[in-house]
Amino acid sequence: MTIGDSFSRVKQVNMPSEELCGRNDWYILDIQLDKNKAMFSALLAAKASGQKVHFQLTGCWQNYPKITHVYNCKNQYCTNE
């Protein structure tokens, strides 16, 4: 995971993406938007605790697949454990 002024990038071992964004080596989360701050907090907590997560990606931002949901892997949405 990388964290900058306006966004965070996330890299996983298995990174499937059907989004045609030009770059599929990272997923991206715009942390300037208030609605994404809870997802950013969840990512930091998961990273600190070693918890696996799964992402829903919708569209592109800055040429990367955009994270629109973060799922804890202890639910039915986590498919790449």
GROMACS .gro file of C-alpha atoms in nm:
model
   81
    1MET     CA    1   0.000   0.000   0.000
    2THR     CA    2   0.116   0.353  -0.079
    3ILE     CA    3  -0.033   0.669   0.067
    4GLY     CA    4  -0.002   1.014  -0.086
    5ASP     CA    5  -0.167   1.352  -0.036
    6SER     CA    6  -0.477   1.270  -0.237
    7PHE     CA    7  -0.489   0.896  -0.294
    8SER     CA    8  -0.383   0.555  -0.172
    9ARG     CA    9  -0.271   0.273  -0.400
   10VAL     CA   10  -0.309  -0.093  -0.308
   11LYS     CA   11  -0.129  -0.393  -0.452
   12GLN     CA   12  -0.236  -0.754  -0.394
   13VAL     CA   13  -0.097  -1.090  -0.501
   14ASN     CA   14  -0.405  -1.163  -0.714
   15MET     CA   15  -0.528  -0.848  -0.888
   16PRO     CA   16  -0.810  -0.927  -1.129
   17SER     CA   17  -0.975  -0.630  -1.296
   18GLU     CA   18  -1.225  -0.604  -1.576
   19GLU     CA   19  -1.175  -0.227  -1.585
   20LEU     CA   20  -0.982  -0.106  -1.890
   21CYS     CA   21  -0.781   0.163  -1.715
   22GLY     CA   22  -0.439   0.138  -1.874
   23ARG     CA   23  -0.273   0.030  -1.546
   24ASN     CA   24  -0.369  -0.282  -1.356
   25ASP     CA   25  -0.061  -0.312  -1.133
   26TRP     CA   26  -0.231  -0.114  -0.851
   27TYR     CA   27  -0.585  -0.034  -0.737
   28ILE     CA   28  -0.651   0.325  -0.629
   29LEU     CA   29  -0.867   0.500  -0.369
   30ASP     CA   30  -0.925   0.877  -0.384
   31ILE     CA   31  -0.883   0.978  -0.019
   32GLN     CA   32  -0.978   1.343  -0.081
   33LEU     CA   33  -1.345   1.246  -0.098
   34ASP     CA   34  -1.522   1.235   0.239
   35LYS     CA   35  -1.720   0.927   0.130
   36ASN     CA   36  -1.394   0.730   0.088
   37LYS     CA   37  -1.243   0.811   0.428
   38ALA     CA   38  -1.420   0.516   0.596
   39MET     CA   39  -1.280   0.280   0.331
   40PHE     CA   40  -0.935   0.428   0.382
   41SER     CA   41  -0.962   0.371   0.758
   42ALA     CA   42  -1.072   0.012   0.692
   43LEU     CA   43  -0.769  -0.042   0.467
   44LEU     CA   44  -0.531   0.093   0.731
   45ALA     CA   45  -0.689  -0.124   1.002
   46ALA     CA   46  -0.674  -0.433   0.778
   47LYS     CA   47  -0.309  -0.364   0.695
   48ALA     CA   48  -0.217  -0.314   1.061
   49SER     CA   49  -0.397  -0.632   1.172
   50GLY     CA   50  -0.299  -0.854   0.879
   51GLN     CA   51  -0.666  -0.900   0.778
   52LYS     CA   52  -0.734  -0.991   0.417
   53VAL     CA   53  -0.969  -0.772   0.216
   54HIS     CA   54  -1.147  -0.787  -0.119
   55PHE     CA   55  -1.232  -0.491  -0.341
   56GLN     CA   56  -1.514  -0.393  -0.570
   57LEU     CA   57  -1.375  -0.187  -0.856
   58THR     CA   58  -1.580   0.052  -1.067
   59GLY     CA   59  -1.430   0.267  -1.338
   60CYS     CA   60  -1.091   0.431  -1.342
   61TRP     CA   61  -0.920   0.716  -1.162
   62GLN     CA   62  -0.579   0.846  -1.267
   63ASN     CA   63  -0.551   0.548  -1.505
   64TYR     CA   64  -0.594   0.286  -1.226
   65PRO     CA   65  -0.896   0.069  -1.138
   66LYS     CA   66  -1.093   0.264  -0.876
   67ILE     CA   67  -1.183   0.103  -0.541
   68THR     CA   68  -1.553   0.162  -0.464
   69HIS     CA   69  -1.606  -0.093  -0.183
   70VAL     CA   70  -1.377  -0.269   0.066
   71TYR     CA   71  -1.493  -0.608   0.197
   72ASN     CA   72  -1.362  -0.795   0.499
   73CYS     CA   73  -1.276  -1.146   0.380
   74LYS     CA   74  -1.497  -1.308   0.643
   75ASN     CA   75  -1.808  -1.252   0.431
   76GLN     CA   76  -1.955  -1.394   0.112
   77TYR     CA   77  -1.800  -1.126  -0.113
   78CYS     CA   78  -1.438  -1.229  -0.062
   79THR     CA   79  -1.341  -1.455  -0.349
   80ASN     CA   80  -0.960  -1.433  -0.360
   81GLU     CA   81  -0.853  -1.557  -0.016
   0.00000   0.00000   0.00000
